[in-house]
GROMACS .gro file of N, CA, C and O in nm:
model
  508
    1UNK      N    1  -1.051   6.349  14.591
    1UNK     CA    2  -1.002   6.483  14.570
    1UNK      C    3  -0.926   6.532  14.692
    1UNK      O    4  -0.818   6.587  14.679
    2UNK      N    5  -0.981   6.512  14.811
    2UNK     CA    6  -0.914   6.559  14.932
    2UNK      C    7  -0.788   6.478  14.960
    2UNK      O    8  -0.693   6.530  15.017
    3UNK      N    9  -0.784   6.351  14.920
    3UNK     CA   10  -0.663   6.271  14.943
    3UNK      C   11  -0.549   6.321  14.853
    3UNK      O   12  -0.434   6.320  14.895
    4UNK      N   13  -0.582   6.367  14.732
    4UNK     CA   14  -0.479   6.422  14.644
    4UNK      C   15  -0.425   6.552  14.702
    4UNK      O   16  -0.304   6.580  14.694
    5UNK      N   17  -0.514   6.631  14.761
    5UNK     CA   18  -0.473   6.757  14.822
    5UNK      C   19  -0.383   6.732  14.943
    5UNK      O   20  -0.280   6.799  14.961
    6UNK      N   21  -0.418   6.634  15.024
    6UNK     CA   22  -0.336   6.600  15.141
    6UNK      C   23  -0.201   6.545  15.097
    6UNK      O   24  -0.097   6.580  15.154
    7UNK      N   25  -0.202   6.460  14.995
    7UNK     CA   26  -0.076   6.405  14.943
    7UNK      C   27   0.014   6.517  14.889
    7UNK      O   28   0.135   6.518  14.914
    8UNK      N   29  -0.043   6.613  14.818
    8UNK     CA   30   0.034   6.726  14.767
    8UNK      C   31   0.092   6.809  14.880
    8UNK      O   32   0.204   6.859  14.871
    9UNK      N   33   0.014   6.827  14.986
    9UNK     CA   34   0.064   6.901  15.101
    9UNK      C   35   0.182   6.832  15.165
    9UNK      O   36   0.280   6.898  15.203
   10UNK      N   37   0.173   6.698  15.180
   10UNK     CA   38   0.285   6.624  15.240
   10UNK      C   39   0.410   6.632  15.152
   10UNK      O   40   0.522   6.646  15.203
   11UNK      N   41   0.390   6.622  15.022
   11UNK     CA   42   0.505   6.630  14.931
   11UNK      C   43   0.570   6.768  14.942
   11UNK      O   44   0.693   6.782  14.943
   12UNK      N   45   0.487   6.871  14.954
   12UNK     CA   46   0.540   7.006  14.970
   12UNK      C   47   0.618   7.019  15.099
   12UNK      O   48   0.728   7.075  15.102
   13UNK      N   49   0.563   6.971  15.207
   13UNK     CA   50   0.631   6.978  15.337
   13UNK      C   51   0.763   6.903  15.333
   13UNK      O   52   0.867   6.951  15.381
   14UNK      N   53   0.762   6.784  15.276
   14UNK     CA   54   0.886   6.704  15.268
   14UNK      C   55   0.989   6.775  15.180
   14UNK      O   56   1.107   6.781  15.215
   15UNK      N   57   0.945   6.830  15.067
   15UNK     CA   58   1.037   6.900  14.978
   15UNK      C   59   1.101   7.021  15.044
   15UNK      O   60   1.222   7.042  15.035
   16UNK      N   61   1.020   7.102  15.111
   16UNK     CA   62   1.073   7.220  15.179
   16UNK      C   63   1.169   7.179  15.291
   16UNK      O   64   1.274   7.239  15.310
   17UNK      N   65   1.135   7.074  15.362
   17UNK     CA   66   1.222   7.025  15.469
   17UNK      C   67   1.356   6.979  15.414
   17UNK      O   68   1.462   7.012  15.470
   18UNK      N   69   1.353   6.905  15.305
   18UNK     CA   70   1.478   6.856  15.245
   18UNK      C   71   1.564   6.974  15.198
   18UNK      O   72   1.685   6.979  15.222
   19UNK      N   73   1.502   7.072  15.132
   19UNK     CA   74   1.578   7.187  15.080
   19UNK      C   75   1.643   7.263  15.195
   19UNK      O   76   1.762   7.295  15.190
   20UNK      N   77   1.569   7.293  15.300
   20UNK     CA   78   1.627   7.370  15.410
   20UNK      C   79   1.728   7.289  15.490
   20UNK      O   80   1.823   7.344  15.545
   21UNK      N   81   1.711   7.159  15.497
   21UNK     CA   82   1.811   7.074  15.563
   21UNK      C   83   1.943   7.078  15.486
   21UNK      O   84   2.051   7.095  15.546
   22UNK      N   85   1.935   7.066  15.355
   22UNK     CA   86   2.057   7.070  15.273
   22UNK      C   87   2.122   7.208  15.283
   22UNK      O   88   2.244   7.220  15.293
   23UNK      N   89   2.042   7.314  15.280
   23UNK     CA   90   2.099   7.448  15.294
   23UNK      C   91   2.165   7.467  15.430
   23UNK      O   92   2.270   7.530  15.441
   24UNK      N   93   2.106   7.412  15.535
   24UNK     CA   94   2.167   7.419  15.668
   24UNK      C   95   2.299   7.345  15.672
   24UNK      O   96   2.398   7.392  15.732
   25UNK      N   97   2.304   7.227  15.610
   25UNK     CA   98   2.429   7.150  15.607
   25UNK      C   99   2.536   7.227  15.531
   25UNK      O  100   2.652   7.235  15.575
   26UNK      N  101   2.500   7.287  15.417
   26UNK     CA  102   2.596   7.367  15.341
   26UNK      C  103   2.647   7.486  15.423
   26UNK      O  104   2.766   7.519  15.420
   27UNK      N  105   2.557   7.550  15.497
   27UNK     CA  106   2.599   7.663  15.580
   27UNK      C  107   2.697   7.617  15.687
   27UNK      O  108   2.797   7.685  15.714
   28UNK      N  109   2.670   7.505  15.748
   28UNK     CA  110   2.762   7.452  15.850
   28UNK      C  111   2.897   7.416  15.790
   28UNK      O  112   3.002   7.443  15.852
   29UNK      N  113   2.897   7.356  15.672
   29UNK     CA  114   3.024   7.319  15.607
   29UNK      C  115   3.104   7.445  15.576
   29UNK      O  116   3.226   7.451  15.601
   30UNK      N  117   3.038   7.549  15.523
   30UNK     CA  118   3.109   7.673  15.492
   30UNK      C  119   3.161   7.740  15.619
   30UNK      O  120   3.272   7.795  15.619
   31UNK      N  121   3.084   7.737  15.725
   31UNK     CA  122   3.130   7.794  15.851
   31UNK      C  123   3.252   7.717  15.902
   31UNK      O  124   3.350   7.777  15.947
   32UNK      N  125   3.249   7.584  15.893
   32UNK     CA  126   3.361   7.502  15.939
   32UNK      C  127   3.486   7.530  15.855
   32UNK      O  128   3.596   7.539  15.909
   33UNK      N  129   3.470   7.545  15.724
   33UNK     CA  130   3.585   7.574  15.638
   33UNK      C  131   3.646   7.709  15.676
   33UNK      O  132   3.768   7.724  15.683
   34UNK      N  133   3.562   7.810  15.701
   34UNK     CA  134   3.613   7.940  15.743
   34UNK      C  135   3.685   7.933  15.876
   34UNK      O  136   3.792   7.993  15.894
   35UNK      N  137   3.628   7.857  15.970
   35UNK     CA  138   3.691   7.841  16.101
   35UNK      C  139   3.826   7.772  16.087
   35UNK      O  140   3.925   7.813  16.147
   36UNK      N  141   3.831   7.667  16.004
   36UNK     CA  142   3.955   7.592  15.983
   36UNK      C  143   4.060   7.680  15.917
   36UNK      O  144   4.178   7.677  15.956
   37UNK      N  145   4.019   7.762  15.822
   37UNK     CA  146   4.114   7.851  15.755
   37UNK      C  147   4.171   7.953  15.854
   37UNK      O  148   4.291   7.981  15.853
   38UNK      N  149   4.084   8.009  15.939
   38UNK     CA  150   4.134   8.104  16.039
   38UNK      C  151   4.234   8.038  16.133
   38UNK      O  152   4.336   8.097  16.170
   39UNK      N  153   4.206   7.916  16.173
   39UNK     CA  154   4.297   7.844  16.263
   39UNK      C  155   4.431   7.819  16.195
   39UNK      O  156   4.536   7.833  16.257
   40UNK      N  157   4.429   7.781  16.068
   40UNK     CA  158   4.554   7.755  15.997
   40UNK      C  159   4.635   7.883  15.979
   40UNK      O  160   4.757   7.882  15.990
   41UNK      N  161   4.568   7.993  15.952
   41UNK     CA  162   4.639   8.121  15.936
   41UNK      C  163   4.699   8.163  16.070
   41UNK      O  164   4.812   8.212  16.075
   42UNK      N  165   4.626   8.142  16.180
   42UNK     CA  166   4.679   8.178  16.311
   42UNK      C  167   4.800   8.093  16.347
   42UNK      O  168   4.893   8.140  16.412
   43UNK      N  169   4.802   7.967  16.303
   43UNK     CA  170   4.916   7.881  16.332
   43UNK      C  171   5.039   7.925  16.254
   43UNK      O  172   5.150   7.912  16.300
   44UNK      N  173   5.019   7.972  16.131
   44UNK     CA  174   5.132   8.011  16.048
   44UNK      C  175   5.199   8.137  16.100
   44UNK      O  176   5.319   8.152  16.089
   45UNK      N  177   5.124   8.227  16.158
   45UNK     CA  178   5.183   8.353  16.206
   45UNK      C  179   5.288   8.331  16.315
   45UNK      O  180   5.397   8.385  16.305
   46UNK      N  181   5.264   8.253  16.421
   46UNK     CA  182   5.367   8.236  16.524
   46UNK      C  183   5.490   8.161  16.475
   46UNK      O  184   5.598   8.181  16.527
   47UNK      N  185   5.476   8.074  16.376
   47UNK     CA  186   5.591   7.994  16.333
   47UNK      C  187   5.694   8.080  16.261
   47UNK      O  188   5.812   8.047  16.264
   48UNK      N  189   5.651   8.186  16.197
   48UNK     CA  190   5.750   8.272  16.131
   48UNK      C  191   5.817   8.358  16.236
   48UNK      O  192   5.751   8.421  16.319
   49UNK      N  193   5.948   8.359  16.233
   49UNK     CA  194   6.023   8.437  16.333
   49UNK      C  195   6.009   8.584  16.300
   49UNK      O  196   6.022   8.624  16.185
   50UNK      N  197   5.983   8.666  16.400
   50UNK     CA  198   5.973   8.809  16.373
   50UNK      C  199   6.108   8.864  16.332
   50UNK      O  200   6.210   8.836  16.394
   51UNK      N  201   6.109   8.941  16.227
   51UNK     CA  202   6.235   8.998  16.179
   51UNK      C  203   6.266   9.124  16.258
   51UNK      O  204   6.176   9.200  16.292
   52UNK      N  205   6.391   9.146  16.287
   52UNK     CA  206   6.426   9.267  16.361
   52UNK      C  207   6.400   9.390  16.273
   52UNK      O  208   6.402   9.382  16.151
   53UNK      N  209   6.376   9.500  16.338
   53UNK     CA  210   6.348   9.623  16.264
   53UNK      C  211   6.470   9.662  16.183
   53UNK      O  212   6.582   9.665  16.235
   54UNK      N  213   6.449   9.690  16.054
   54UNK     CA  214   6.566   9.725  15.971
   54UNK      C  215   6.618   9.863  16.007
   54UNK      O  216   6.546   9.948  16.057
   55UNK      N  217   6.744   9.879  15.984
   55UNK     CA  218   6.808  10.007  16.014
   55UNK      C  219   6.757  10.113  15.917
   55UNK      O  220   6.719  10.081  15.805
   56UNK      N  221   6.756  10.240  15.958
   56UNK     CA  222   6.707  10.346  15.869
   56UNK      C  223   6.784  10.355  15.738
   56UNK      O  224   6.730  10.390  15.636
   57UNK      N  225   6.909  10.321  15.737
   57UNK     CA  226   6.989  10.329  15.614
   57UNK      C  227   6.938  10.227  15.513
   57UNK      O  228   6.936  10.254  15.393
   58UNK      N  229   6.899  10.108  15.560
   58UNK     CA  230   6.852  10.006  15.466
   58UNK      C  231   6.717  10.044  15.407
   58UNK      O  232   6.686  10.008  15.294
   59UNK      N  233   6.633  10.115  15.482
   59UNK     CA  234   6.504  10.161  15.429
   59UNK      C  235   6.528  10.259  15.315
   59UNK      O  236   6.465  10.252  15.210
   60UNK      N  237   6.623  10.351  15.335
   60UNK     CA  238   6.654  10.447  15.229
   60UNK      C  239   6.711  10.377  15.108
   60UNK      O  240   6.682  10.413  14.994
   61UNK      N  241   6.789  10.273  15.128
   61UNK     CA  242   6.847  10.201  15.016
   61UNK      C  243   6.738  10.129  14.938
   61UNK      O  244   6.741  10.124  14.816
   62UNK      N  245   6.639  10.073  15.009
   62UNK     CA  246   6.530  10.004  14.941
   62UNK      C  247   6.447  10.102  14.859
   62UNK      O  248   6.402  10.070  14.750
   63UNK      N  249   6.429  10.219  14.910
   63UNK     CA  250   6.352  10.318  14.836
   63UNK      C  251   6.426  10.361  14.711
   63UNK      O  252   6.367  10.388  14.609
   64UNK      N  253   6.556  10.368  14.717
   64UNK     CA  254   6.635  10.407  14.601
   64UNK      C  255   6.640  10.296  14.498
   64UNK      O  256   6.664  10.321  14.381
   65UNK      N  257   6.621  10.171  14.539
   65UNK     CA  258   6.625  10.059  14.447
   65UNK      C  259   6.505  10.056  14.353
   65UNK      O  260   6.507   9.989  14.252
   66UNK      N  261   6.399  10.127  14.388
   66UNK     CA  262   6.281  10.130  14.302
   66UNK      C  263   6.316  10.185  14.166
   66UNK      O  264   6.382  10.289  14.156
   67UNK      N  265   6.276  10.117  14.061
   67UNK     CA  266   6.304  10.173  13.929
   67UNK      C  267   6.216  10.295  13.904
   67UNK      O  268   6.094  10.290  13.924
   68UNK      N  269   6.278  10.403  13.864
   68UNK     CA  270   6.203  10.525  13.838
   68UNK      C  271   6.186  10.541  13.688
   68UNK      O  272   6.277  10.515  13.610
   69UNK      N  273   6.069  10.583  13.649
   69UNK     CA  274   6.042  10.608  13.508
   69UNK      C  275   6.075  10.753  13.481
   69UNK      O  276   6.021  10.843  13.549
   70UNK      N  277   6.160  10.778  13.385
   70UNK     CA  278   6.193  10.917  13.354
   70UNK      C  279   6.068  10.993  13.308
   70UNK      O  280   5.980  10.935  13.246
   71UNK      N  281   6.058  11.122  13.339
   71UNK     CA  282   5.939  11.198  13.303
   71UNK      C  283   5.910  11.197  13.153
   71UNK      O  284   5.795  11.194  13.112
   72UNK      N  285   6.015  11.196  13.072
   72UNK     CA  286   5.995  11.196  12.927
   72UNK      C  287   5.927  11.065  12.884
   72UNK      O  288   5.832  11.066  12.805
   73UNK      N  289   5.976  10.952  12.936
   73UNK     CA  290   5.916  10.823  12.901
   73UNK      C  291   5.773  10.813  12.951
   73UNK      O  292   5.685  10.760  12.883
   74UNK      N  293   5.749  10.866  13.071
   74UNK     CA  294   5.614  10.865  13.126
   74UNK      C  295   5.519  10.947  13.038
   74UNK      O  296   5.405  10.906  13.013
   75UNK      N  297   5.566  11.061  12.988
   75UNK     CA  298   5.484  11.144  12.901
   75UNK      C  299   5.455  11.072  12.770
   75UNK      O  300   5.343  11.078  12.718
   76UNK      N  301   5.553  11.001  12.715
   76UNK     CA  302   5.533  10.928  12.590
   76UNK      C  303   5.432  10.815  12.609
   76UNK      O  304   5.343  10.795  12.527
   77UNK      N  305   5.444  10.742  12.719
   77UNK     CA  306   5.350  10.632  12.747
   77UNK      C  307   5.209  10.686  12.766
   77UNK      O  308   5.112  10.632  12.712
   78UNK      N  309   5.195  10.794  12.841
   78UNK     CA  310   5.064  10.854  12.863
   78UNK      C  311   5.003  10.902  12.732
   78UNK      O  312   4.884  10.881  12.706
   79UNK      N  313   5.082  10.965  12.648
   79UNK     CA  314   5.032  11.013  12.518
   79UNK      C  315   4.987  10.896  12.431
   79UNK      O  316   4.885  10.905  12.362
   80UNK      N  317   5.062  10.786  12.434
   80UNK     CA  318   5.024  10.670  12.355
   80UNK      C  319   4.893  10.611  12.402
   80UNK      O  320   4.806  10.574  12.322
   81UNK      N  321   4.875  10.602  12.533
   81UNK     CA  322   4.750  10.548  12.588
   81UNK      C  323   4.634  10.639  12.551
   81UNK      O  324   4.527  10.592  12.509
   82UNK      N  325   4.651  10.770  12.564
   82UNK     CA  326   4.544  10.863  12.529
   82UNK      C  327   4.511  10.857  12.380
   82UNK      O  328   4.394  10.864  12.341
   83UNK      N  329   4.612  10.844  12.295
   83UNK     CA  330   4.587  10.834  12.151
   83UNK      C  331   4.511  10.706  12.119
   83UNK      O  332   4.419  10.705  12.035
   84UNK      N  333   4.547  10.596  12.186
   84UNK     CA  334   4.478  10.469  12.162
   84UNK      C  335   4.331  10.477  12.204
   84UNK      O  336   4.243  10.435  12.131
   85UNK      N  337   4.306  10.533  12.322
   85UNK     CA  338   4.167  10.543  12.368
   85UNK      C  339   4.087  10.639  12.282
   85UNK      O  340   3.969  10.617  12.256
   86UNK      N  341   4.150  10.747  12.234
   86UNK     CA  342   4.079  10.841  12.148
   86UNK      C  343   4.044  10.774  12.015
   86UNK      O  344   3.936  10.797  11.960
   87UNK      N  345   4.132  10.690  11.965
   87UNK     CA  346   4.104  10.618  11.839
   87UNK      C  347   3.988  10.521  11.859
   87UNK      O  348   3.900  10.509  11.773
   88UNK      N  349   3.985  10.451  11.972
   88UNK     CA  350   3.875  10.358  11.999
   88UNK      C  351   3.743  10.433  12.010
   88UNK      O  352   3.641  10.387  11.962
   89UNK      N  353   3.744  10.549  12.076
   89UNK     CA  354   3.621  10.626  12.093
   89UNK      C  355   3.573  10.679  11.958
   89UNK      O  356   3.453  10.682  11.931
   90UNK      N  357   3.666  10.717  11.871
   90UNK     CA  358   3.624  10.770  11.741
   90UNK      C  359   3.564  10.662  11.654
   90UNK      O  360   3.485  10.690  11.564
   91UNK      N  361   3.600  10.536  11.679
   91UNK     CA  362   3.544  10.427  11.600
   91UNK      C  363   3.402  10.395  11.643
   91UNK      O  364   3.325  10.339  11.565
   92UNK      N  365   3.367  10.428  11.766
   92UNK     CA  366   3.231  10.402  11.813
   92UNK      C  367   3.137  10.504  11.750
   92UNK      O  368   3.167  10.622  11.743
   93UNK      N  369   3.025  10.458  11.705
   93UNK     CA  370   2.926  10.549  11.648
   93UNK      C  371   2.790  10.512  11.704
   93UNK      O  372   2.763  10.393  11.727
   94UNK      N  373   2.706  10.608  11.723
   94UNK     CA  374   2.574  10.576  11.778
   94UNK      C  375   2.491  10.501  11.675
   94UNK      O  376   2.502  10.524  11.554
   95UNK      N  377   2.410  10.412  11.725
   95UNK     CA  378   2.322  10.336  11.637
   95UNK      C  379   2.205  10.424  11.594
   95UNK      O  380   2.143  10.490  11.676
   96UNK      N  381   2.175  10.424  11.467
   96UNK     CA  382   2.062  10.505  11.422
   96UNK      C  383   1.930  10.441  11.464
   96UNK      O  384   1.915  10.319  11.459
   97UNK      N  385   1.836  10.521  11.503
   97UNK     CA  386   1.703  10.470  11.533
   97UNK      C  387   1.604  10.580  11.504
   97UNK      O  388   1.636  10.699  11.503
   98UNK      N  389   1.484  10.538  11.477
   98UNK     CA  390   1.379  10.633  11.446
   98UNK      C  391   1.295  10.654  11.570
   98UNK      O  392   1.244  10.560  11.630
   99UNK      N  393   1.279  10.779  11.608
   99UNK     CA  394   1.203  10.808  11.729
   99UNK      C  395   1.055  10.784  11.709
   99UNK      O  396   0.988  10.735  11.796
  100UNK      N  397   1.005  10.821  11.594
  100UNK     CA  398   0.863  10.813  11.572
  100UNK      C  399   0.839  10.723  11.451
  100UNK      O  400   0.865  10.762  11.338
  101UNK      N  401   0.794  10.603  11.474
  101UNK     CA  402   0.775  10.509  11.364
  101UNK      C  403   0.660  10.555  11.276
  101UNK      O  404   0.675  10.572  11.157
  102UNK      N  405   0.546  10.577  11.334
  102UNK     CA  406   0.433  10.630  11.257
  102UNK      C  407   0.327  10.682  11.353
  102UNK      O  408   0.325  10.649  11.470
  103UNK      N  409   0.239  10.762  11.299
  103UNK     CA  410   0.129  10.818  11.377
  103UNK      C  411   0.004  10.733  11.373
  103UNK      O  412  -0.099  10.769  11.430
  104UNK      N  413   0.011  10.620  11.303
  104UNK     CA  414  -0.109  10.541  11.280
  104UNK      C  415  -0.172  10.497  11.411
  104UNK      O  416  -0.293  10.509  11.431
  105UNK      N  417  -0.092  10.446  11.505
  105UNK     CA  418  -0.149  10.394  11.629
  105UNK      C  419  -0.209  10.505  11.713
  105UNK      O  420  -0.314  10.487  11.775
  106UNK      N  421  -0.141  10.619  11.718
  106UNK     CA  422  -0.196  10.730  11.795
  106UNK      C  423  -0.328  10.777  11.736
  106UNK      O  424  -0.427  10.797  11.808
  107UNK      N  425  -0.334  10.788  11.606
  107UNK     CA  426  -0.458  10.832  11.541
  107UNK      C  427  -0.569  10.729  11.557
  107UNK      O  428  -0.685  10.764  11.577
  108UNK      N  429  -0.534  10.602  11.550
  108UNK     CA  430  -0.634  10.497  11.570
  108UNK      C  431  -0.690  10.504  11.712
  108UNK      O  432  -0.811  10.489  11.734
  109UNK      N  433  -0.603  10.528  11.811
  109UNK     CA  434  -0.650  10.540  11.948
  109UNK      C  435  -0.744  10.658  11.965
  109UNK      O  436  -0.847  10.648  12.031
  110UNK      N  437  -0.710  10.774  11.904
  110UNK     CA  438  -0.798  10.890  11.912
  110UNK      C  439  -0.933  10.863  11.846
  110UNK      O  440  -1.038  10.899  11.897
  111UNK      N  441  -0.926  10.798  11.730
  111UNK     CA  442  -1.051  10.767  11.658
  111UNK      C  443  -1.138  10.673  11.740
  111UNK      O  444  -1.260  10.691  11.748
  112UNK      N  445  -1.078  10.575  11.805
  112UNK     CA  446  -1.155  10.481  11.887
  112UNK      C  447  -1.220  10.554  12.004
  112UNK      O  448  -1.337  10.529  12.036
  113UNK      N  449  -1.146  10.645  12.067
  113UNK     CA  450  -1.204  10.719  12.179
  113UNK      C  451  -1.319  10.807  12.132
  113UNK      O  452  -1.423  10.816  12.199
  114UNK      N  453  -1.304  10.869  12.016
  114UNK     CA  454  -1.413  10.953  11.963
  114UNK      C  455  -1.535  10.869  11.931
  114UNK      O  456  -1.648  10.909  11.959
  115UNK      N  457  -1.514  10.751  11.876
  115UNK     CA  458  -1.627  10.663  11.845
  115UNK      C  459  -1.697  10.620  11.972
  115UNK      O  460  -1.820  10.610  11.976
  116UNK      N  461  -1.620  10.592  12.077
  116UNK     CA  462  -1.681  10.552  12.204
  116UNK      C  463  -1.768  10.665  12.259
  116UNK      O  464  -1.879  10.641  12.309
  117UNK      N  465  -1.720  10.789  12.251
  117UNK     CA  466  -1.798  10.903  12.299
  117UNK      C  467  -1.924  10.918  12.215
  117UNK      O  468  -2.034  10.941  12.267
  118UNK      N  469  -1.911  10.905  12.082
  118UNK     CA  470  -2.028  10.917  11.994
  118UNK      C  471  -2.130  10.808  12.024
  118UNK      O  472  -2.251  10.833  12.028
  119UNK      N  473  -2.082  10.685  12.044
  119UNK     CA  474  -2.174  10.575  12.075
  119UNK      C  475  -2.244  10.599  12.208
  119UNK      O  476  -2.363  10.572  12.223
  120UNK      N  477  -2.171  10.651  12.306
  120UNK     CA  478  -2.230  10.678  12.436
  120UNK      C  479  -2.339  10.786  12.424
  120UNK      O  480  -2.447  10.773  12.478
  121UNK      N  481  -2.306  10.892  12.349
  121UNK     CA  482  -2.404  10.999  12.330
  121UNK      C  483  -2.526  10.947  12.255
  121UNK      O  484  -2.640  10.989  12.282
  122UNK      N  485  -2.507  10.861  12.160
  122UNK     CA  486  -2.619  10.806  12.083
  122UNK      C  487  -2.708  10.721  12.173
  122UNK      O  488  -2.830  10.725  12.163
  123UNK      N  489  -2.643  10.644  12.264
  123UNK     CA  490  -2.720  10.556  12.350
  123UNK      C  491  -2.806  10.635  12.448
  123UNK      O  492  -2.918  10.593  12.482
  124UNK      N  493  -2.760  10.748  12.498
  124UNK     CA  494  -2.841  10.823  12.595
  124UNK      C  495  -2.935  10.922  12.526
  124UNK      O  496  -3.008  10.993  12.592
  125UNK      N  497  -2.930  10.932  12.395
  125UNK     CA  498  -3.024  11.012  12.322
  125UNK      C  499  -2.983  11.155  12.296
  125UNK      O  500  -3.066  11.239  12.265
  126UNK      N  501  -2.854  11.186  12.310
  126UNK     CA  502  -2.809  11.323  12.284
  126UNK      C  503  -2.774  11.344  12.137
  126UNK      O  504  -2.747  11.454  12.096
  127UNK      N  505  -2.776  11.248  12.058
  127UNK     CA  506  -2.733  11.261  11.920
  127UNK      C  507  -2.846  11.289  11.832
  127UNK      O  508  -2.949  11.263  11.810
   0.00000   0.00000   0.00000
């Protein structure tokens, strides 16, 4: 009996050791991958030549190049999205459920408690 207990203890110790060793190796691999990624990103930054600061006129031109949505079209798109979501919400309905299935269990519990009190009173001679 004691040899089985000792053998089980050794198996447990070996199993826990193996699990934590593998977890440690995985942690080291993940740390190394993160370190390698940081190094590669740092190498890429210096190789790209810094671009000179653009002139203020070109910044204004870039801002004007943005496509603008006319207010009327924006209102139509917004109304369509709201109509779609309202239709989806109207299709949802709450599931019916009954709050009170029956009083049988509650009444049975009360009856059992009353019987216990009656039996107790009978046993001590008050009945």
